[in-house]
Amino acid sequence: MKNKVFSFFCLIFVGLYFGGQRVQAEENQPSMMDLVSETEYQVNPVDQPKGAVLIDANTGKLLWSENADAPRNPASIMKLMTLYMVYESMATGKFNLDTEVTATSRHQQMSKIYALSNNKIIENVNYPVRELIPLVLVPSSNVATIMLSELVDENPAQFIQKMNETAKQLGMNNTTIYNATGAQISSFQGLYGKEGDDLSNLSPSMDNETTARDIAILTYYLLKKYPEILEYTKDSQISTMEGTPYEESFESYNQSLASGEYPFEGVDGLKTGSSPSGGFNISMTGQQGDLRLITTVFGVGNWADQTGELKRHPFANAIFSYGFKNFSYETILTKGNHKIDGQEVKVEEDFKETIKKGSQSKFELIEGNLIRLKEPLPQVSNEIKPSEVHYQKLEKLEEEQSNNKIKAGTKQKYLAFIITGLNKVPFVNQLDLSDPIVLGILASLVILLFLFILFLILTISSVRRRKKRSRQGKKTRR
């Protein structure tokens, strides 16, 4: 009973938190169709996303959202979590981009399952990690995803457990993962695990469940820690295993890239996904100037109409258009002296933050000698800390500088006293005491002389103590 009560209050807390975040982001903001109306795109309102979010990739600011916490099946976008764990494993030295995975008969059979997006995998061929990653990102290969996941953990059940643990660590609080690829385990026709693997704890017919907010959070961390992943997604076409008999070329499903059907300036990634229950989705990123944005768009169109692959892009582009038009990532407080909250302070470095264009930046001093923006845009997750910068109080700084001057002056007085004394010593007064080398040698000799005198004093004192103990012993024996 106690556990049920505790769970009930936890649900209330989570609901209040995300409800508050949603109100902050969605209150007094344009709707999805409002954003589209500001562009040249023509869309059918019935196709609009079931959930969407726009965040800043530099700071994690939530810039716009609509149904950001509605649970959805992300389809192949969940492959980004597998890739995040692959990069995490490489960061710990478990393997690297040149590590090769030898394809098995099972992998080859898996690659031939028609219902799954895949590439050709040939038994006994070695596939480097650097070739498998683009196969996951562009043609959305399920077999390449499994091959990489098995490098992280050979046991598929343990790997999925790690995926869920990682989601919680990142603050993806509305995410439950049942498979590593976005495709139901049942669709792998018994090939999801190796022979002998215990899959009894898995749910073969369950779809992964997440939200637009949670996938935006995942994309934020992926780009923050491993931005090199964009090298695989920035072009409309890629080739893998070049120069070998196994070379393949693929066209990107991201039609917002420069040579796509709906090009948008600055777009260079990241991942699409589609399924019968999830519709057409995309987690997209792009940069203009210093501002990099991430948008996640879920549930566009209907699976029965495969043109939904194109329909998601006008919506994603309209969200980006709104973001780049209305927000900027810039220096809002320069390094140097400023007056904040009535106090004179020295800012140690330029303070960069994402703000709404045309807004007035006001600051506050917080614990830990930190400056933060007053009334900042909300964070997409409470796990992502707001931007802040260190400062020093000028009066304290001036006091420290004054004390340092006093200390320096005292040292100079002592040095002058020593030099005056040395000048009175025969032969020494003929030396150039302004030369730091000469002065250093003399100082070393003085220290050695002092240590020698101290040694003599301690030796004499020790001898006297021994003689005294000896006399006392003789008296006792008498």
CSV table of C-alpha atoms in Angstrom, one decimal:
chain,number,residue,atom,x,y,z
A,1,MET,CA,0.0,0.0,0.0
A,2,LYS,CA,2.8,2.4,0.9
A,3,ASN,CA,4.5,1.7,-2.4
A,4,LYS,CA,1.3,2.5,-4.3
A,5,VAL,CA,0.9,5.8,-2.4
A,6,PHE,CA,4.6,6.7,-3.1
A,7,SER,CA,4.1,5.9,-6.8
A,8,PHE,CA,1.0,8.0,-6.9
A,9,PHE,CA,2.7,11.1,-5.5
A,10,CYS,CA,5.7,10.5,-7.9
A,11,LEU,CA,3.3,10.5,-10.8
A,12,ILE,CA,1.7,13.7,-9.6
A,13,PHE,CA,5.2,15.3,-9.2
A,14,VAL,CA,6.3,14.3,-12.7
A,15,GLY,CA,3.0,15.5,-14.2
A,16,LEU,CA,3.3,18.8,-12.4
A,17,TYR,CA,6.9,19.3,-13.6
A,18,PHE,CA,6.3,18.5,-17.2
A,19,GLY,CA,3.0,20.2,-17.2
A,20,GLY,CA,4.8,23.3,-15.9
A,21,GLN,CA,7.4,23.0,-18.6
A,22,ARG,CA,4.7,22.6,-21.2
A,23,VAL,CA,2.8,25.6,-20.0
A,24,GLN,CA,6.1,27.7,-20.1
A,25,ALA,CA,6.8,26.6,-23.7
A,26,GLU,CA,3.3,26.5,-25.2
A,27,GLU,CA,1.6,29.5,-23.5
A,28,ASN,CA,1.3,32.4,-25.8
A,29,GLN,CA,3.1,30.7,-28.6
A,30,PRO,CA,2.0,30.0,-32.2
A,31,SER,CA,0.5,26.7,-33.1
A,32,MET,CA,2.0,24.3,-35.6
A,33,MET,CA,-0.3,25.5,-38.4
A,34,ASP,CA,0.6,29.1,-37.5
A,35,LEU,CA,4.3,28.3,-38.1
A,36,VAL,CA,3.5,26.7,-41.5
A,37,SER,CA,1.4,29.7,-42.5
A,38,GLU,CA,4.5,31.9,-42.1
A,39,THR,CA,6.3,29.9,-44.8
A,40,GLU,CA,5.6,29.0,-48.4
A,41,TYR,CA,4.8,25.4,-47.7
A,42,GLN,CA,1.4,23.9,-48.5
A,43,VAL,CA,0.3,21.2,-46.1
A,44,ASN,CA,-2.9,19.4,-45.2
A,45,PRO,CA,-3.8,20.1,-41.5
A,46,VAL,CA,-4.8,16.4,-41.1
A,47,ASP,CA,-1.1,15.5,-41.6
A,48,GLN,CA,0.3,17.7,-38.9
A,49,PRO,CA,2.5,16.1,-36.2
A,50,LYS,CA,1.0,14.4,-33.2
A,51,GLY,CA,3.9,15.9,-31.1
A,52,ALA,CA,6.8,18.2,-31.8
A,53,VAL,CA,9.4,20.2,-30.0
A,54,LEU,CA,12.1,22.7,-30.8
A,55,ILE,CA,15.2,23.1,-28.6
A,56,ASP,CA,18.6,24.9,-28.8
A,57,ALA,CA,21.5,22.5,-29.1
A,58,ASN,CA,24.0,24.8,-27.3
A,59,THR,CA,22.1,25.2,-24.1
A,60,GLY,CA,19.1,22.8,-24.1
A,61,LYS,CA,16.6,25.7,-24.1
A,62,LEU,CA,13.0,24.7,-24.9
A,63,LEU,CA,12.0,27.2,-27.6
A,64,TRP,CA,8.7,25.8,-28.9
A,65,SER,CA,6.6,22.7,-28.4
A,66,GLU,CA,3.2,21.2,-29.2
A,67,ASN,CA,2.2,17.9,-27.4
A,68,ALA,CA,5.9,17.5,-26.5
A,69,ASP,CA,5.0,14.8,-23.9
A,70,ALA,CA,2.5,12.8,-25.9
A,71,PRO,CA,3.7,9.1,-25.9
A,72,ARG,CA,4.6,7.9,-29.4
A,73,ASN,CA,6.4,5.1,-31.2
A,74,PRO,CA,9.6,6.7,-32.6
A,75,ALA,CA,10.3,3.8,-35.0
A,76,SER,CA,13.9,3.9,-36.3
A,77,ILE,CA,14.8,7.1,-34.5
A,78,MET,CA,15.4,4.9,-31.4
A,79,LYS,CA,18.5,3.7,-33.2
A,80,LEU,CA,20.1,7.0,-32.0
A,81,MET,CA,20.1,5.6,-28.5
A,82,THR,CA,22.0,2.5,-29.7
A,83,LEU,CA,24.5,4.8,-31.4
A,84,TYR,CA,24.8,6.9,-28.3
A,85,MET,CA,25.8,3.8,-26.3
A,86,VAL,CA,28.2,2.8,-29.1
A,87,TYR,CA,30.0,6.2,-28.8
A,88,GLU,CA,29.9,5.9,-25.0
A,89,SER,CA,31.6,2.5,-25.2
A,90,MET,CA,34.2,3.8,-27.6
A,91,ALA,CA,34.9,6.7,-25.2
A,92,THR,CA,35.8,4.2,-22.5
A,93,GLY,CA,38.1,2.3,-24.9
A,94,LYS,CA,36.0,-0.8,-25.2
A,95,PHE,CA,36.5,-0.6,-29.0
A,96,ASN,CA,37.1,2.0,-31.7
A,97,LEU,CA,36.1,3.0,-35.2
A,98,ASP,CA,38.5,0.6,-36.8
A,99,THR,CA,37.2,-2.4,-34.7
A,100,GLU,CA,35.8,-5.0,-37.1
A,101,VAL,CA,32.7,-7.1,-36.7
A,102,THR,CA,32.7,-10.4,-38.5
A,103,ALA,CA,29.3,-11.0,-40.0
A,104,THR,CA,27.8,-14.4,-39.2
A,105,SER,CA,25.3,-16.5,-41.0
A,106,ARG,CA,22.6,-15.1,-38.7
A,107,HIS,CA,23.5,-11.5,-39.7
A,108,GLN,CA,23.3,-12.4,-43.3
A,109,GLN,CA,19.9,-14.0,-42.9
A,110,MET,CA,18.7,-11.0,-40.9
A,111,SER,CA,19.7,-8.7,-43.7
A,112,LYS,CA,17.4,-10.5,-46.1
A,113,ILE,CA,14.2,-9.9,-44.1
A,114,TYR,CA,12.1,-7.9,-46.5
A,115,ALA,CA,10.0,-6.2,-43.9
A,116,LEU,CA,13.0,-4.6,-42.2
A,117,SER,CA,15.1,-1.7,-43.6
A,118,ASN,CA,18.6,-3.1,-44.2
A,119,ASN,CA,21.7,-3.3,-46.3
A,120,LYS,CA,23.5,-6.4,-47.7
A,121,ILE,CA,25.5,-8.2,-45.1
A,122,ILE,CA,27.7,-11.1,-46.2
A,123,GLU,CA,28.8,-13.9,-43.9
A,124,ASN,CA,32.5,-13.9,-42.8
A,125,VAL,CA,33.1,-10.4,-44.1
A,126,ASN,CA,34.7,-8.0,-41.6
A,127,TYR,CA,32.7,-4.7,-41.2
A,128,PRO,CA,34.5,-1.8,-39.4
A,129,VAL,CA,32.5,0.2,-36.9
A,130,ARG,CA,33.1,3.3,-39.0
A,131,GLU,CA,31.2,1.6,-41.9
A,132,LEU,CA,28.4,0.3,-39.7
A,133,ILE,CA,27.5,3.7,-38.2
A,134,PRO,CA,26.5,5.3,-41.5
A,135,LEU,CA,24.5,2.2,-42.3
A,136,VAL,CA,22.5,2.7,-39.2
A,137,LEU,CA,22.0,6.5,-39.8
A,138,VAL,CA,21.2,6.6,-43.5
A,139,PRO,CA,19.6,3.5,-44.8
A,140,SER,CA,18.5,2.7,-41.2
A,141,SER,CA,19.9,-0.8,-41.4
A,142,ASN,CA,18.5,-3.0,-38.7
A,143,VAL,CA,21.2,-5.7,-39.1
A,144,ALA,CA,24.0,-3.0,-38.8
A,145,THR,CA,22.3,-1.8,-35.6
A,146,ILE,CA,22.3,-5.3,-34.1
A,147,MET,CA,25.9,-5.8,-35.0
A,148,LEU,CA,26.9,-2.7,-33.2
A,149,SER,CA,24.8,-3.4,-30.2
A,150,GLU,CA,26.5,-6.7,-29.8
A,151,LEU,CA,29.8,-4.9,-29.5
A,152,VAL,CA,28.5,-3.0,-26.5
A,153,ASP,CA,26.9,-6.1,-24.9
A,154,GLU,CA,26.6,-9.5,-26.5
A,155,ASN,CA,23.5,-10.3,-24.5
A,156,PRO,CA,20.5,-8.6,-26.2
A,157,ALA,CA,18.4,-8.5,-23.0
A,158,GLN,CA,21.2,-6.9,-21.1
A,159,PHE,CA,21.7,-4.4,-23.9
A,160,ILE,CA,18.0,-3.3,-23.8
A,161,GLN,CA,18.3,-3.0,-20.0
A,162,LYS,CA,21.3,-0.7,-20.4
A,163,MET,CA,19.3,1.3,-23.0
A,164,ASN,CA,16.5,2.0,-20.5
A,165,GLU,CA,19.0,2.8,-17.7
A,166,THR,CA,20.8,5.3,-20.0
A,167,ALA,CA,17.4,6.9,-20.9
A,168,LYS,CA,16.7,7.5,-17.2
A,169,GLN,CA,20.2,8.9,-16.7
A,170,LEU,CA,19.7,11.4,-19.5
A,171,GLY,CA,16.4,12.6,-18.1
A,172,MET,CA,14.2,10.8,-20.7
A,173,ASN,CA,11.5,10.2,-18.1
A,174,ASN,CA,8.8,9.1,-20.5
A,175,THR,CA,10.7,6.5,-22.4
A,176,THR,CA,10.4,2.7,-22.3
A,177,ILE,CA,12.6,0.7,-24.7
A,178,TYR,CA,11.7,-2.9,-25.8
A,179,ASN,CA,14.2,-3.3,-28.7
A,180,ALA,CA,17.4,-1.8,-30.0
A,181,THR,CA,16.4,-0.9,-33.5
A,182,GLY,CA,12.8,0.5,-33.5
A,183,ALA,CA,11.4,-2.7,-35.1
A,184,GLN,CA,9.6,-5.2,-33.0
A,185,ILE,CA,11.6,-8.2,-31.9
A,186,SER,CA,9.0,-10.5,-33.5
A,187,SER,CA,9.8,-9.0,-36.9
A,188,PHE,CA,13.3,-10.5,-36.8
A,189,GLN,CA,11.9,-14.0,-37.4
A,190,GLY,CA,13.7,-15.6,-34.4
A,191,LEU,CA,17.1,-14.0,-35.4
A,192,TYR,CA,17.1,-11.1,-32.8
A,193,GLY,CA,19.3,-13.1,-30.5
A,194,LYS,CA,22.0,-15.7,-31.0
A,195,GLU,CA,21.2,-19.3,-30.5
A,196,GLY,CA,21.1,-20.0,-26.7
A,197,ASP,CA,20.4,-16.3,-25.8
A,198,ASP,CA,17.7,-16.0,-23.1
A,199,LEU,CA,15.0,-13.6,-24.5
A,200,SER,CA,12.3,-14.7,-22.1
A,201,ASN,CA,12.3,-11.4,-20.3
A,202,LEU,CA,11.8,-9.4,-23.5
A,203,SER,CA,8.5,-8.3,-25.0
A,204,PRO,CA,8.7,-9.4,-28.7
A,205,SER,CA,5.5,-7.6,-29.8
A,206,MET,CA,5.9,-4.3,-28.0
A,207,ASP,CA,6.8,-1.0,-29.7
A,208,ASN,CA,9.3,1.4,-28.1
A,209,GLU,CA,7.5,4.3,-26.4
A,210,THR,CA,8.9,7.8,-26.0
A,211,THR,CA,8.0,11.5,-26.6
A,212,ALA,CA,9.2,14.3,-28.8
A,213,ARG,CA,10.8,15.9,-25.7
A,214,ASP,CA,12.7,12.8,-24.8
A,215,ILE,CA,14.1,12.3,-28.3
A,216,ALA,CA,15.1,16.0,-28.4
A,217,ILE,CA,17.0,15.4,-25.1
A,218,LEU,CA,18.7,12.3,-26.5
A,219,THR,CA,19.7,14.3,-29.6
A,220,TYR,CA,21.0,17.1,-27.5
A,221,TYR,CA,23.4,14.9,-25.6
A,222,LEU,CA,24.5,13.0,-28.7
A,223,LEU,CA,25.4,16.2,-30.4
A,224,LYS,CA,26.9,17.8,-27.3
A,225,LYS,CA,29.3,14.8,-26.7
A,226,TYR,CA,29.8,13.4,-30.1
A,227,PRO,CA,29.2,16.1,-32.8
A,228,GLU,CA,31.3,14.1,-35.2
A,229,ILE,CA,28.3,11.9,-35.9
A,230,LEU,CA,27.1,14.7,-38.3
A,231,GLU,CA,29.9,13.8,-40.7
A,232,TYR,CA,27.7,10.7,-41.5
A,233,THR,CA,24.4,12.6,-42.0
A,234,LYS,CA,25.3,15.9,-43.6
A,235,ASP,CA,25.3,14.6,-47.2
A,236,SER,CA,22.3,13.4,-49.2
A,237,GLN,CA,24.2,10.3,-50.4
A,238,ILE,CA,26.7,8.1,-48.7
A,239,SER,CA,28.8,5.1,-49.8
A,240,THR,CA,30.1,2.4,-47.5
A,241,MET,CA,32.8,-0.3,-47.8
A,242,GLU,CA,34.3,1.7,-50.7
A,243,GLY,CA,36.9,0.0,-52.8
A,244,THR,CA,35.7,-3.5,-51.7
A,245,PRO,CA,33.3,-6.0,-53.4
A,246,TYR,CA,30.8,-5.0,-50.7
A,247,GLU,CA,30.5,-1.3,-51.6
A,248,GLU,CA,27.0,0.2,-51.4
A,249,SER,CA,25.5,3.6,-51.9
A,250,PHE,CA,22.4,5.1,-50.3
A,251,GLU,CA,20.2,8.1,-50.6
A,252,SER,CA,19.3,9.9,-47.3
A,253,TYR,CA,15.7,9.9,-46.2
A,254,ASN,CA,16.3,13.5,-44.8
A,255,GLN,CA,14.7,15.6,-47.6
A,256,SER,CA,15.7,18.8,-45.7
A,257,LEU,CA,19.3,18.4,-46.7
A,258,ALA,CA,20.8,20.7,-49.3
A,259,SER,CA,19.9,18.5,-52.3
A,260,GLY,CA,16.7,17.1,-50.9
A,261,GLU,CA,13.1,17.8,-51.9
A,262,TYR,CA,12.7,20.4,-49.2
A,263,PRO,CA,16.2,22.0,-48.7
A,264,PHE,CA,16.6,24.1,-45.6
A,265,GLU,CA,19.8,26.2,-45.0
A,266,GLY,CA,22.1,24.7,-42.4
A,267,VAL,CA,20.4,21.3,-42.0
A,268,ASP,CA,23.1,18.6,-41.6
A,269,GLY,CA,21.3,15.7,-39.8
A,270,LEU,CA,20.1,13.5,-38.2
A,271,LYS,CA,17.7,10.6,-38.3
A,272,THR,CA,14.3,9.7,-39.7
A,273,GLY,CA,11.9,6.9,-38.7
A,274,SER,CA,8.5,5.5,-39.7
A,275,SER,CA,6.2,2.7,-38.8
A,276,PRO,CA,2.5,1.7,-39.1
A,277,SER,CA,1.8,2.7,-35.5
A,278,GLY,CA,4.1,5.7,-35.3
A,279,GLY,CA,3.6,7.4,-38.7
A,280,PHE,CA,6.5,9.4,-40.1
A,281,ASN,CA,9.0,11.0,-37.7
A,282,ILE,CA,12.3,12.9,-37.8
A,283,SER,CA,14.8,14.3,-35.3
A,284,MET,CA,16.5,17.0,-37.3
A,285,THR,CA,19.4,19.4,-36.6
A,286,GLY,CA,20.8,22.4,-38.4
A,287,GLN,CA,23.0,25.5,-37.8
A,288,GLN,CA,22.9,29.1,-38.9
A,289,GLY,CA,25.7,31.2,-37.5
A,290,ASP,CA,26.3,30.3,-33.8
A,291,LEU,CA,22.7,29.0,-33.3
A,292,ARG,CA,22.2,25.2,-33.7
A,293,LEU,CA,18.7,23.9,-33.4
A,294,ILE,CA,17.1,20.5,-32.8
A,295,THR,CA,13.5,19.7,-33.8
A,296,THR,CA,11.8,16.4,-33.2
A,297,VAL,CA,8.6,15.8,-35.2
A,298,PHE,CA,6.4,12.8,-34.4
A,299,GLY,CA,3.4,11.2,-36.1
A,300,VAL,CA,3.1,13.0,-39.4
A,301,GLY,CA,0.6,11.6,-41.9
A,302,ASN,CA,-0.6,8.1,-42.1
A,303,TRP,CA,1.4,4.9,-42.8
A,304,ALA,CA,-1.1,3.9,-45.5
A,305,ASP,CA,0.1,6.9,-47.5
A,306,GLN,CA,3.9,6.5,-48.1
A,307,THR,CA,4.2,10.1,-49.3
A,308,GLY,CA,4.3,10.9,-45.5
A,309,GLU,CA,8.1,10.5,-46.0
A,310,LEU,CA,8.0,13.8,-47.7
A,311,LYS,CA,5.2,15.4,-45.7
A,312,ARG,CA,7.2,15.5,-42.4
A,313,HIS,CA,9.7,18.0,-43.9
A,314,PRO,CA,7.5,21.0,-44.4
A,315,PHE,CA,6.5,20.8,-40.8
A,316,ALA,CA,10.1,20.3,-39.5
A,317,ASN,CA,11.3,23.2,-41.8
A,318,ALA,CA,8.5,25.5,-40.6
A,319,ILE,CA,9.6,24.9,-37.0
A,320,PHE,CA,13.2,25.6,-37.9
A,321,SER,CA,12.1,28.8,-39.7
A,322,TYR,CA,10.4,30.0,-36.6
A,323,GLY,CA,13.5,29.1,-34.4
A,324,PHE,CA,16.1,30.8,-36.6
A,325,LYS,CA,13.9,33.9,-37.1
A,326,ASN,CA,13.1,34.4,-33.4
A,327,PHE,CA,16.1,33.2,-31.3
A,328,SER,CA,19.8,33.8,-31.2
A,329,TYR,CA,22.8,32.3,-29.4
A,330,GLU,CA,25.0,35.3,-28.5
A,331,THR,CA,27.2,37.0,-25.9
A,332,ILE,CA,24.8,38.7,-23.5
A,333,LEU,CA,27.4,39.8,-21.0
A,334,THR,CA,31.0,40.6,-21.8
A,335,LYS,CA,34.1,39.8,-19.8
A,336,GLY,CA,35.0,42.6,-17.4
A,337,ASN,CA,33.5,44.9,-14.8
A,338,HIS,CA,29.7,45.3,-14.5
A,339,LYS,CA,27.1,46.4,-11.9
A,340,ILE,CA,24.6,43.6,-11.2
A,341,ASP,CA,22.0,43.6,-8.4
A,342,GLY,CA,23.6,46.8,-7.1
A,343,GLN,CA,27.0,45.2,-6.8
A,344,GLU,CA,30.2,46.0,-8.7
A,345,VAL,CA,31.5,42.7,-10.1
A,346,LYS,CA,34.1,41.4,-12.4
A,347,VAL,CA,32.9,38.8,-14.9
A,348,GLU,CA,35.6,36.3,-15.6
A,349,GLU,CA,34.6,35.3,-19.2
A,350,ASP,CA,32.0,36.2,-21.9
A,351,PHE,CA,28.5,35.0,-21.0
A,352,LYS,CA,26.8,33.3,-23.9
A,353,GLU,CA,23.2,32.3,-23.8
A,354,THR,CA,20.2,31.6,-26.1
A,355,ILE,CA,17.6,34.3,-26.0
A,356,LYS,CA,14.6,35.6,-27.8
A,357,LYS,CA,15.7,38.2,-30.3
A,358,GLY,CA,14.9,41.7,-29.1
A,359,SER,CA,14.5,40.7,-25.5
A,360,GLN,CA,16.2,42.6,-22.7
A,361,SER,CA,18.8,40.6,-20.8
A,362,LYS,CA,18.6,41.0,-17.0
A,363,PHE,CA,20.9,39.2,-14.6
A,364,GLU,CA,21.0,38.0,-11.0
A,365,LEU,CA,23.8,36.9,-8.7
A,366,ILE,CA,23.4,33.4,-7.3
A,367,GLU,CA,25.2,31.2,-4.7
A,368,GLY,CA,28.7,30.2,-5.7
A,369,ASN,CA,29.7,33.5,-7.2
A,370,LEU,CA,27.7,32.8,-10.3
A,371,ILE,CA,25.7,35.0,-12.7
A,372,ARG,CA,22.5,33.7,-14.3
A,373,LEU,CA,20.0,35.2,-16.6
A,374,LYS,CA,16.8,36.4,-14.9
A,375,GLU,CA,13.6,34.9,-16.4
A,376,PRO,CA,15.5,32.7,-18.9
A,377,LEU,CA,13.9,30.5,-21.4
A,378,PRO,CA,13.0,27.1,-19.9
A,379,GLN,CA,15.2,24.1,-20.1
A,380,VAL,CA,13.9,21.1,-22.0
A,381,SER,CA,15.0,18.9,-19.1
A,382,ASN,CA,15.8,19.7,-15.4
A,383,GLU,CA,18.9,17.5,-15.9
A,384,ILE,CA,20.4,20.2,-18.2
A,385,LYS,CA,21.6,23.1,-16.1
A,386,PRO,CA,21.0,26.7,-17.2
A,387,SER,CA,23.9,28.7,-18.5
A,388,GLU,CA,25.9,30.7,-15.9
A,389,VAL,CA,29.2,32.4,-15.5
A,390,HIS,CA,31.6,33.1,-12.6
A,391,TYR,CA,32.2,36.5,-11.1
A,392,GLN,CA,34.3,38.2,-8.4
A,393,LYS,CA,33.1,41.1,-6.2
A,394,LEU,CA,35.2,44.1,-7.1
A,395,GLU,CA,35.6,45.4,-3.5
A,396,LYS,CA,37.0,41.9,-2.5
A,397,LEU,CA,39.2,41.9,-5.6
A,398,GLU,CA,40.6,45.3,-4.7
A,399,GLU,CA,41.2,44.2,-1.1
A,400,GLU,CA,43.1,41.1,-2.4
A,401,GLN,CA,45.1,43.3,-4.8
A,402,SER,CA,45.9,45.7,-1.9
A,403,ASN,CA,47.0,42.8,0.3
A,404,ASN,CA,49.2,41.5,-2.5
A,405,LYS,CA,50.8,44.9,-2.9
A,406,ILE,CA,51.5,45.0,0.9
A,407,LYS,CA,53.0,41.6,0.8
A,408,ALA,CA,55.1,42.5,-2.3
A,409,GLY,CA,56.3,45.7,-0.5
A,410,THR,CA,57.3,43.7,2.6
A,411,LYS,CA,59.3,41.3,0.5
A,412,GLN,CA,61.1,44.2,-1.1
A,413,LYS,CA,61.9,45.7,2.3
A,414,TYR,CA,63.4,42.4,3.5
A,415,LEU,CA,65.3,42.0,0.3
A,416,ALA,CA,66.7,45.5,0.6
A,417,PHE,CA,67.7,44.8,4.2
A,418,ILE,CA,69.5,41.6,3.3
A,419,ILE,CA,71.3,43.3,0.4
A,420,THR,CA,72.4,46.2,2.7
A,421,GLY,CA,73.8,43.7,5.2
A,422,LEU,CA,75.6,41.7,2.5
A,423,ASN,CA,77.2,44.9,1.2
A,424,LYS,CA,79.0,45.3,4.5
A,425,VAL,CA,80.7,41.9,4.2
A,426,PRO,CA,84.2,42.1,2.8
A,427,PHE,CA,84.6,41.1,-0.8
A,428,VAL,CA,80.8,40.8,-1.1
A,429,ASN,CA,80.4,44.5,-1.6
A,430,GLN,CA,82.5,44.2,-4.8
A,431,LEU,CA,79.8,41.9,-6.3
A,432,ASP,CA,76.9,43.0,-8.5
A,433,LEU,CA,73.9,42.2,-6.2
A,434,SER,CA,71.5,43.5,-8.9
A,435,ASP,CA,72.3,40.3,-10.8
A,436,PRO,CA,69.7,37.7,-9.9
A,437,ILE,CA,72.2,34.8,-10.4
A,438,VAL,CA,74.7,36.4,-8.0
A,439,LEU,CA,72.0,37.2,-5.5
A,440,GLY,CA,70.7,33.6,-5.8
A,441,ILE,CA,74.1,32.1,-5.2
A,442,LEU,CA,74.7,34.3,-2.1
A,443,ALA,CA,71.2,33.5,-0.8
A,444,SER,CA,71.9,29.8,-1.2
A,445,LEU,CA,75.2,30.1,0.7
A,446,VAL,CA,73.5,32.1,3.5
A,447,ILE,CA,70.9,29.3,3.8
A,448,LEU,CA,73.6,26.6,3.8
A,449,LEU,CA,75.5,28.6,6.5
A,450,PHE,CA,72.3,28.9,8.5
A,451,LEU,CA,71.6,25.2,8.2
A,452,PHE,CA,75.2,24.3,9.3
A,453,ILE,CA,74.9,26.6,12.4
A,454,LEU,CA,71.6,25.0,13.2
A,455,PHE,CA,73.1,21.5,12.8
A,456,LEU,CA,76.0,22.5,15.2
A,457,ILE,CA,73.5,23.9,17.8
A,458,LEU,CA,71.4,20.7,17.7
A,459,THR,CA,74.5,18.5,17.9
A,460,ILE,CA,75.9,20.4,20.9
A,461,SER,CA,72.5,20.3,22.6
A,462,SER,CA,72.3,16.5,22.0
A,463,VAL,CA,75.7,15.9,23.4
A,464,ARG,CA,74.9,17.9,26.5
A,465,ARG,CA,71.7,15.9,27.1
A,466,ARG,CA,73.5,12.6,26.8
A,467,LYS,CA,76.2,13.8,29.4
A,468,LYS,CA,73.5,14.9,31.8
A,469,ARG,CA,71.7,11.6,31.6
A,470,SER,CA,75.0,9.8,32.1
A,471,ARG,CA,75.7,11.8,35.3
A,472,GLN,CA,72.2,11.2,36.6
A,473,GLY,CA,72.7,7.4,36.0
A,474,LYS,CA,75.9,7.3,38.0
A,475,LYS,CA,74.2,9.1,40.9
A,476,THR,CA,71.4,6.5,40.9
A,477,ARG,CA,73.8,3.6,40.9
A,478,ARG,CA,75.5,5.0,44.0
